Tab-separated table of C-alpha atoms in Angstrom:
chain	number	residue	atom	x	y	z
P	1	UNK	CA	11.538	-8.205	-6.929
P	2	UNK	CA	9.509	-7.539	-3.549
P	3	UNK	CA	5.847	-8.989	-3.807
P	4	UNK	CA	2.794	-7.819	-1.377
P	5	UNK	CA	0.969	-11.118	-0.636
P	6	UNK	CA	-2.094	-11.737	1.554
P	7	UNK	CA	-4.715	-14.370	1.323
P	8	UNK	CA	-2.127	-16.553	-0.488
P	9	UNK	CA	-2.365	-13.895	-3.463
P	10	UNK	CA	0.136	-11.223	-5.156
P	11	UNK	CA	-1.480	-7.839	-4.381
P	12	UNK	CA	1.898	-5.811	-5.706
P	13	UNK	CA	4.710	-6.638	-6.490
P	14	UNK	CA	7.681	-4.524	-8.010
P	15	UNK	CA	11.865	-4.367	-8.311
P	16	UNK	CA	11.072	-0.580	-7.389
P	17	UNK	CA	9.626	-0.069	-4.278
P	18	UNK	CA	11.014	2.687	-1.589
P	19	UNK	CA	11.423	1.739	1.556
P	20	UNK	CA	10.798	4.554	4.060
P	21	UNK	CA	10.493	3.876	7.807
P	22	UNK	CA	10.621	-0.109	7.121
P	23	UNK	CA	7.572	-0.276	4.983
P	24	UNK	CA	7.620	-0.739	1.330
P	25	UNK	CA	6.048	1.471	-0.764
P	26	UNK	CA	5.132	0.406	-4.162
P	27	UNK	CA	4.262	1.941	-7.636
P	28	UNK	CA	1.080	2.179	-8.179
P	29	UNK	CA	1.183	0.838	-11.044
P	30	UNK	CA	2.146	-2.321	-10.043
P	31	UNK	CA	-0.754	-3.096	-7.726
P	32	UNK	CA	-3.631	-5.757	-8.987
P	33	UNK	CA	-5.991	-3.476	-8.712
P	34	UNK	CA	-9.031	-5.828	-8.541
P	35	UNK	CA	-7.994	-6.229	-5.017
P	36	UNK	CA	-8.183	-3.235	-3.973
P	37	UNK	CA	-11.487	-1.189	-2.650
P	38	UNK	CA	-11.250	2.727	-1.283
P	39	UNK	CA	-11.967	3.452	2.618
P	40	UNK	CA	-12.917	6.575	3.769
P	41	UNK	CA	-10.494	6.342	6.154
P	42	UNK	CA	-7.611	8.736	6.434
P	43	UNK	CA	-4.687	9.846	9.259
P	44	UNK	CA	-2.655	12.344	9.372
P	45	UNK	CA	1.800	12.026	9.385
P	46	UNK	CA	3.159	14.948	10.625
P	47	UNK	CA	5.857	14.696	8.190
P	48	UNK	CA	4.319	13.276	4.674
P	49	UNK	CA	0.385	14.450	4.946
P	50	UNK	CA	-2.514	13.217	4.935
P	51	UNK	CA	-2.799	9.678	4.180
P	52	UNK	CA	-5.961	7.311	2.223
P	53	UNK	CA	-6.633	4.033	2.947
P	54	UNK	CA	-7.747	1.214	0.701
P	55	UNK	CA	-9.389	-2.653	1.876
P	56	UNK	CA	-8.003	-5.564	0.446
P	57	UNK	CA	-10.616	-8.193	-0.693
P	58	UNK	CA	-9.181	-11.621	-1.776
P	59	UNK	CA	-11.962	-14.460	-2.525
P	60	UNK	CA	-14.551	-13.066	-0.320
P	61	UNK	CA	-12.350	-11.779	3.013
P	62	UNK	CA	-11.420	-8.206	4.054
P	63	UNK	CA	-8.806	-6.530	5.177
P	64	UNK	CA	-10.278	-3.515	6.506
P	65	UNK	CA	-7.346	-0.316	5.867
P	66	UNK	CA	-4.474	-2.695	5.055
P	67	UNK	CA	-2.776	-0.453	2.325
P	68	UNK	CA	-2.203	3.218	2.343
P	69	UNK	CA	-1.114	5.788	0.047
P	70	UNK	CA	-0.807	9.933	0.455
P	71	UNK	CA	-2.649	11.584	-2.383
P	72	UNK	CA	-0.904	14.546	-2.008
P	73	UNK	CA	2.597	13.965	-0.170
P	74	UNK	CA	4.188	16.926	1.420
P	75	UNK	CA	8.013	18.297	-0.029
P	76	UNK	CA	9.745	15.625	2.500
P	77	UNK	CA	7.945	12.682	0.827
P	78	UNK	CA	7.843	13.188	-2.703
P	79	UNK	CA	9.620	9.559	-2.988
P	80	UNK	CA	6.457	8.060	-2.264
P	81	UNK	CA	4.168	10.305	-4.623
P	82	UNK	CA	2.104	7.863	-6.124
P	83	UNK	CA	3.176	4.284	-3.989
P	84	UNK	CA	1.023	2.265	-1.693
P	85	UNK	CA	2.566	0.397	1.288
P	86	UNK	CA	0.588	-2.201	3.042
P	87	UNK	CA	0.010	-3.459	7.026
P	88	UNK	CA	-2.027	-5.667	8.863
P	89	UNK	CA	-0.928	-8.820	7.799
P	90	UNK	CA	-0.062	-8.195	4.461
P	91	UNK	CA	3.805	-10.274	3.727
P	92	UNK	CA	5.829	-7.766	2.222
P	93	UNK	CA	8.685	-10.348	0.488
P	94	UNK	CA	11.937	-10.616	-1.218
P	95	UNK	CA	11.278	-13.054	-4.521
């Protein structure tokens, strides 16, 4: 079971997660999503699209664009249609 944990809180956590490029993604689904607020920021990955951002809020602090997600994922990356990965602090663990 790998668990996304910041601010000494579960944020995700799932047995089915897929790693690409050394960062988890998980089902979306399995994300608390009380934690979770939209950005409008977005990037761009040559290879899997355009990518959303969401900030993390956990008993009154922010993480400003700590998880990310592709709402539509290009034909390389349809493994990670519908998964969010996480960044900036966010402990990505083995339980």
């Amino acid at each position: 079971m790998m668990k996304a944990i910041w601010n000494n809180q579960i944020l995700a956590e799932s047995d089915n997660t897929v790693v690409i490029e050394n960062n988890h993604y998980f089902p979306h689904d399995s994300i608390k999503k009380d934690f979770f607020k939209p950005s409008k920021t977005h990037t761009n990955c040559p290879w899997k699209g355009e990518a959303s951002y969401y900030t993390l809020e956990v008993d009154g602090k922010q993480n400003v664009d700590a998880a990310w997600f592709y709402p539509e994922v290009s034909s390389l990356a349809k493994g990670i249609k519908n998964h969010i990965a996480f960044w900036k602090g966010v402990e990505v663990v083995k339980d």
